[in-house]
Tab-separated table of C-alpha atoms (C1' of nucleotides) in Angstrom:
chain	number	residue	atom	x	y	z
Q	761	VAL	CA	12.777	-186.667	-266.816
Q	762	LYS	CA	10.618	-183.499	-267.514
Q	763	VAL	CA	11.848	-180.827	-266.233
Q	764	VAL	CA	9.771	-177.545	-266.442
Q	765	LEU	CA	10.161	-174.215	-266.028
Q	766	PRO	CA	9.388	-170.902	-264.379
Q	767	PRO	CA	6.071	-169.749	-267.004
Q	768	ARG	CA	6.978	-166.928	-268.286
Q	769	SER	CA	3.535	-165.059	-268.291
Q	770	GLU	CA	0.090	-165.906	-267.238
Q	771	ALA	CA	-1.254	-167.016	-269.734
Q	772	GLU	CA	1.792	-169.437	-269.585
Q	773	LEU	CA	1.025	-171.097	-266.644
Q	774	LEU	CA	-2.856	-171.059	-266.723
Q	775	GLU	CA	-2.203	-173.113	-270.283
Q	776	ARG	CA	0.119	-175.507	-268.237
Q	777	ALA	CA	-2.181	-175.542	-265.047
Q	778	ASN	CA	-4.666	-176.007	-267.605
Q	779	ALA	CA	-3.197	-178.921	-269.648
Q	780	LEU	CA	-2.795	-181.253	-266.127
Q	781	ALA	CA	-6.791	-181.289	-265.419
Q	782	GLY	CA	-8.000	-184.813	-266.083
Q	783	ARG	CA	-4.853	-186.688	-265.220
Q	784	SER	CA	-4.257	-188.579	-262.297
Q	785	LEU	CA	-1.580	-187.896	-259.648
Q	786	SER	CA	1.005	-191.261	-261.175
Q	787	GLU	CA	0.283	-190.033	-264.253
Q	788	ILE	CA	2.009	-186.750	-263.577
Q	789	ALA	CA	4.814	-187.387	-261.149
Q	790	ALA	CA	5.442	-190.083	-263.546
Q	791	ASP	CA	6.316	-187.845	-265.872
Q	792	PHE	CA	9.171	-186.412	-262.893
Q	793	GLY	CA	10.247	-190.331	-262.394
Q	794	GLN	CA	7.872	-189.914	-259.029
Q	795	SER	CA	5.297	-192.599	-257.907
Q	796	ALA	CA	3.151	-191.054	-255.778
Q	797	PRO	CA	2.667	-192.819	-252.734
Q	798	ALA	CA	0.099	-194.980	-251.282
Q	799	THR	CA	-1.358	-193.384	-248.459
Q	800	LEU	CA	-0.004	-189.444	-247.571
Q	801	HIS	CA	0.207	-190.397	-244.281
Q	802	ARG	CA	4.190	-189.307	-244.132
Q	803	ASP	CA	3.659	-187.190	-247.396
Q	804	LYS	CA	1.322	-184.794	-246.770
Q	805	GLY	CA	2.909	-182.119	-249.047
Q	806	PHE	CA	3.584	-184.458	-252.175
Q	807	VAL	CA	0.552	-183.386	-253.787
Q	808	GLY	CA	1.507	-179.752	-253.296
Q	809	LEU	CA	5.101	-180.624	-254.300
Q	810	LEU	CA	4.588	-181.801	-257.550
Q	811	LEU	CA	1.766	-179.708	-258.656
Q	812	GLU	CA	4.718	-176.393	-257.773
Q	813	ARG	CA	7.169	-179.103	-259.618
Q	814	ALA	CA	5.128	-179.495	-263.065
Q	815	LEU	CA	3.580	-175.956	-263.559
Q	816	GLY	CA	7.642	-174.433	-262.732
Q	817	ALA	CA	7.026	-173.000	-259.101
Q	818	THR	CA	10.238	-171.262	-258.069
Q	819	ALA	CA	9.940	-170.202	-254.555
Q	820	LYS	CA	10.167	-173.678	-252.603
Q	821	SER	CA	9.983	-172.164	-248.490
Q	822	LYS	CA	11.272	-168.812	-249.525
Q	823	ASP	CA	8.635	-165.856	-248.190
Q	824	MET	CA	7.434	-165.319	-251.493
Q	825	PRO	CA	5.085	-166.530	-254.692
Q	826	ASP	CA	5.054	-169.398	-255.859
Q	827	PHE	CA	5.868	-168.281	-258.787
Q	828	GLU	CA	7.990	-164.877	-258.053
Q	829	ALA	CA	7.896	-163.748	-261.029
Q	830	LEU	CA	4.308	-163.381	-261.865
Q	831	GLY	CA	3.120	-162.920	-257.964
Q	832	ILE	CA	1.178	-165.501	-257.879
Q	833	GLU	CA	0.718	-168.620	-255.080
Q	834	LEU	CA	0.254	-171.841	-255.825
Q	835	LYS	CA	-2.686	-173.812	-253.530
Q	836	SER	CA	-3.859	-177.742	-254.523
Q	837	LEU	CA	-6.972	-177.150	-252.972
Q	838	PRO	CA	-7.814	-181.498	-251.790
Q	839	VAL	CA	-12.211	-181.382	-252.891
Q	840	ASP	CA	-14.538	-183.931	-252.157
Q	841	ALA	CA	-15.930	-186.006	-255.783
Q	842	ARG	CA	-18.580	-183.183	-255.760
Q	843	GLY	CA	-15.844	-181.103	-255.882
Q	844	ASN	CA	-15.900	-179.460	-252.330
Q	845	PRO	CA	-12.864	-178.650	-250.001
Q	846	VAL	CA	-12.636	-180.865	-247.744
Q	847	GLU	CA	-10.107	-179.867	-245.477
Q	848	THR	CA	-8.879	-176.160	-244.263
Q	849	THR	CA	-6.284	-174.474	-246.588
Q	850	PHE	CA	-2.992	-173.028	-244.634
Q	851	VAL	CA	-2.053	-169.311	-245.667
Q	852	CYS	CA	1.203	-168.666	-243.213
Q	853	THR	CA	2.585	-169.110	-240.201
Q	854	ILE	CA	2.073	-165.737	-237.576
Q	855	ALA	CA	5.075	-163.879	-236.553
Q	856	LEU	CA	3.294	-163.898	-232.854
Q	857	LEU	CA	6.607	-161.382	-231.527
Q	858	ASP	CA	5.563	-158.629	-234.320
Q	859	ALA	CA	1.895	-159.088	-233.874
Q	860	ARG	CA	1.084	-155.233	-232.337
Q	861	ASP	CA	3.436	-154.129	-235.160
Q	862	ALA	CA	1.292	-155.852	-238.508
Q	863	GLU	CA	-0.187	-153.976	-240.317
Q	864	TRP	CA	-3.373	-155.860	-243.367
Q	865	GLU	CA	-2.411	-153.760	-246.192
Q	866	ARG	CA	1.445	-154.900	-246.077
Q	867	SER	CA	0.110	-158.438	-243.843
Q	868	ARG	CA	1.439	-161.919	-245.179
Q	869	LEU	CA	-1.559	-162.650	-245.738
Q	870	ARG	CA	-2.711	-160.798	-247.509
Q	871	ARG	CA	0.739	-160.614	-249.416
Q	872	LYS	CA	-0.504	-164.304	-250.187
Q	873	LEU	CA	-3.575	-163.834	-251.193
Q	874	ALA	CA	-3.831	-160.933	-253.640
Q	875	ARG	CA	-3.394	-163.773	-256.562
Q	876	VAL	CA	-3.480	-167.435	-256.346
Q	877	LEU	CA	-3.838	-170.330	-259.023
Q	878	TRP	CA	-6.028	-172.864	-256.732
Q	879	ILE	CA	-5.933	-176.762	-258.528
Q	880	PRO	CA	-8.502	-178.514	-258.053
Q	881	VAL	CA	-7.410	-182.183	-256.664
Q	882	LEU	CA	-9.750	-185.293	-255.710
Q	883	GLY	CA	-8.396	-185.230	-251.979
Q	884	VAL	CA	-10.723	-188.201	-250.054
Q	885	ARG	CA	-9.449	-191.557	-248.867
Q	886	GLU	CA	-11.182	-193.873	-249.949
Q	887	VAL	CA	-9.317	-193.770	-253.500
Q	888	PRO	CA	-5.632	-193.789	-253.490
Q	889	VAL	CA	-3.352	-191.045	-254.425
Q	890	PRO	CA	-2.327	-192.367	-256.928
Q	891	GLN	CA	-5.823	-193.001	-258.427
Q	892	ARG	CA	-7.182	-189.307	-257.549
Q	893	ARG	CA	-7.460	-186.766	-260.615
Q	894	VAL	CA	-6.507	-182.556	-260.787
Q	895	GLY	CA	-8.625	-180.724	-261.643
Q	896	SER	CA	-9.585	-176.982	-263.503
Q	897	PRO	CA	-7.590	-174.738	-262.000
Q	898	LEU	CA	-8.792	-170.805	-261.476
Q	899	LEU	CA	-6.607	-167.831	-260.892
Q	900	TRP	CA	-8.145	-165.524	-258.124
Q	901	SER	CA	-7.795	-163.074	-256.356
Q	902	PRO	CA	-9.519	-161.196	-253.290
Q	903	SER	CA	-13.245	-159.874	-254.398
Q	904	ALA	CA	-13.233	-156.409	-252.227
Q	905	GLU	CA	-15.825	-158.162	-250.497
Q	906	GLU	CA	-13.516	-160.758	-249.728
Q	907	ASP	CA	-10.677	-158.497	-249.120
Q	908	ARG	CA	-13.124	-157.269	-245.877
Q	909	ALA	CA	-14.229	-160.601	-244.388
Q	910	LEU	CA	-10.120	-161.502	-244.151
Q	911	ARG	CA	-9.320	-158.340	-242.849
Q	912	TRP	CA	-11.854	-158.206	-239.992
Q	913	ASP	CA	-11.257	-162.225	-239.812
Q	914	TRP	CA	-6.932	-160.698	-239.548
Q	915	ASP	CA	-7.131	-158.038	-237.341
Q	916	GLU	CA	-9.405	-159.336	-234.440
Q	917	LEU	CA	-7.029	-162.169	-234.477
Q	918	MET	CA	-3.573	-160.381	-234.252
Q	919	GLY	CA	-5.224	-157.634	-232.661
Q	920	VAL	CA	-5.578	-161.201	-229.929
Q	921	ILE	CA	-2.146	-161.536	-230.686
Q	922	GLY	CA	-0.845	-158.200	-229.985
Q	923	ARG	CA	-2.210	-157.640	-226.791
Q	924	GLY	CA	0.040	-161.422	-225.770
Q	925	ALA	CA	-3.293	-163.967	-225.725
Q	926	VAL	CA	-2.235	-165.968	-228.198
Q	927	ASP	CA	-2.778	-168.980	-226.299
Q	928	GLU	CA	-6.433	-168.036	-225.844
Q	929	ILE	CA	-6.707	-168.267	-229.285
Q	930	THR	CA	-9.039	-171.592	-230.605
Q	931	GLY	CA	-10.316	-172.650	-234.281
Q	932	HIS	CA	-13.049	-171.670	-233.438
Q	933	MET	CA	-12.262	-167.978	-233.842
Q	934	GLY	CA	-12.686	-166.078	-237.541
Q	935	LYS	CA	-15.669	-166.249	-239.300
Q	936	VAL	CA	-13.463	-166.398	-242.626
Q	937	LEU	CA	-9.669	-167.559	-241.012
Q	938	GLN	CA	-8.720	-169.390	-237.825
Q	939	VAL	CA	-5.592	-169.175	-235.597
Q	940	ARG	CA	-4.256	-172.830	-235.880
Q	941	PRO	CA	-0.673	-174.809	-234.403
Q	942	LYS	CA	1.611	-175.252	-237.393
Q	943	ALA	CA	4.330	-176.747	-235.230
Q	944	LYS	CA	6.195	-180.230	-235.991
Q	945	ASN	CA	4.206	-181.174	-232.853
Q	946	GLY	CA	2.276	-179.998	-230.035
Q	947	ALA	CA	5.890	-179.860	-227.598
Q	948	ALA	CA	7.155	-177.162	-230.107
Q	949	ARG	CA	7.677	-173.776	-228.576
Q	950	ARG	CA	8.715	-169.809	-230.301
Q	951	ARG	CA	8.753	-166.894	-228.280
Q	952	ALA	CA	5.839	-165.021	-228.221
Q	953	LEU	CA	4.580	-162.269	-225.447
Q	954	ASP	CA	2.402	-161.891	-222.265
Q	955	GLU	CA	-0.602	-159.546	-221.580
Q	956	GLU	CA	2.817	-158.222	-219.524
Q	957	GLY	CA	4.817	-157.690	-223.026
Q	958	CYS	CA	7.422	-160.035	-220.917
Q	959	ARG	CA	8.712	-162.752	-223.560
Q	960	ILE	CA	6.898	-166.135	-223.588
Q	961	GLN	CA	7.332	-169.456	-225.192
Q	962	ALA	CA	4.011	-170.526	-227.174
Q	963	LEU	CA	3.022	-172.698	-229.721
Q	964	PRO	CA	3.731	-171.632	-232.982
Q	965	ARG	CA	0.001	-170.778	-234.872
Q	966	GLY	CA	-0.216	-170.361	-238.733
Q	967	PHE	CA	-3.234	-169.075	-241.074
Q	968	TYR	CA	-5.548	-171.416	-242.148
Q	969	LEU	CA	-8.574	-170.376	-244.874
Q	970	ARG	CA	-12.209	-171.951	-243.118
Q	971	THR	CA	-13.363	-174.976	-245.950
Q	972	THR	CA	-16.356	-172.773	-245.563
Q	973	PHE	CA	-13.976	-169.667	-247.324
Q	974	THR	CA	-12.659	-171.961	-250.616
Q	975	LYS	CA	-15.889	-173.672	-250.781
Q	976	ARG	CA	-17.533	-169.976	-251.999
Q	977	ILE	CA	-14.380	-169.098	-254.541
Q	978	LEU	CA	-14.758	-172.403	-255.839
Q	979	SER	CA	-18.520	-172.489	-256.199
Q	980	GLU	CA	-18.131	-168.594	-257.572
Q	981	HIS	CA	-15.553	-168.823	-260.320
Q	982	TYR	CA	-16.876	-171.936	-261.778
Q	983	LEU	CA	-20.877	-174.560	-261.394
Q	984	LEU	CA	-19.267	-177.866	-259.725
Q	985	PRO	CA	-20.274	-180.842	-261.309
Q	986	GLY	CA	-22.490	-182.641	-260.068
Q	987	ALA	CA	-23.330	-179.518	-257.574
F	472	DC	C1'	15.395	-172.068	-236.085
F	473	DC	C1'	11.574	-170.423	-239.372
F	474	DG	C1'	10.033	-171.470	-243.203
F	475	DT	C1'	7.687	-173.669	-247.298
F	476	DG	C1'	4.224	-177.696	-248.545
F	477	DA	C1'	-0.401	-179.427	-245.993
F	478	DT	C1'	-3.147	-183.789	-243.887
F	479	DC	C1'	-4.103	-186.977	-240.061
F	480	DA	C1'	-6.654	-188.215	-236.169
F	481	DT	C1'	-9.034	-187.501	-231.867
F	482	DT	C1'	-13.139	-184.830	-230.980
F	483	DC	C1'	-17.401	-181.911	-231.167
O	1339	DG	C1'	-20.173	-185.857	-240.332
O	1340	DA	C1'	-18.053	-181.212	-239.858
O	1341	DA	C1'	-14.357	-179.290	-237.193
O	1342	DT	C1'	-9.978	-178.316	-234.173
O	1343	DG	C1'	-6.072	-179.423	-232.446
O	1344	DA	C1'	-1.699	-182.031	-233.821
O	1345	DT	C1'	1.174	-183.987	-236.713
O	1346	DC	C1'	5.193	-185.072	-241.159
O	1347	DA	C1'	8.694	-183.459	-244.247
O	1348	DC	C1'	12.246	-181.069	-246.485
O	1349	DG	C1'	14.604	-177.029	-247.386
O	1350	DG	C1'	17.750	-172.916	-246.095
DNA sequence: CCGTGATCATTC
DNA sequence: GAATGATCACGG
């Protein structure tokens, strides 16, 4: 069974990621003595965790970049046959109690997105998981324009949370970002503040990137096959 | 409990 | 069909 150590450089990471392109999930899983599940119903994180293993990511579930030494975050991105993202992309959870004091420059969202290795993976339900193939990687940092767009939404959404109105937020808000539930289930609760500054229990939330945003990232950096 | 990895399933 | 809100598994 193969063991992949952390990459020592960006070049080495990209080399490994390029070597995955075109391979199926079952082939990659087999390298590690695993088999790909028939469905992701009970294994929603399977693709992301497999790519972490195949590329030597280190941070696991810590609040750190996946490749700690390189400061690079890994994101698998489910796409359709034309290369268009089919799901939003989870970025990070939101510390509801700290929203008032949070600053964009040092925000968790900005740190997470500072440098991302995107790996498109076929993510349509018609194709069995084991047969789904991995696409070409893209090492990305936000352009000045993208950074501004992210900041605009972050400021608005964190502003709402900071003034104690987290429960007024819906997935409709934000042009490139969304705030949506990120929880065990609808009954999960986390400490938050209401508009009077009193402690309340709120549904845990996370930031997600809209598919229109990730689609733009992909299309700006390489032409999509068949598109 | 809170973080990570996300996709599912119902609604629009 | 796309998007929002709900949900699943696992690590520390």
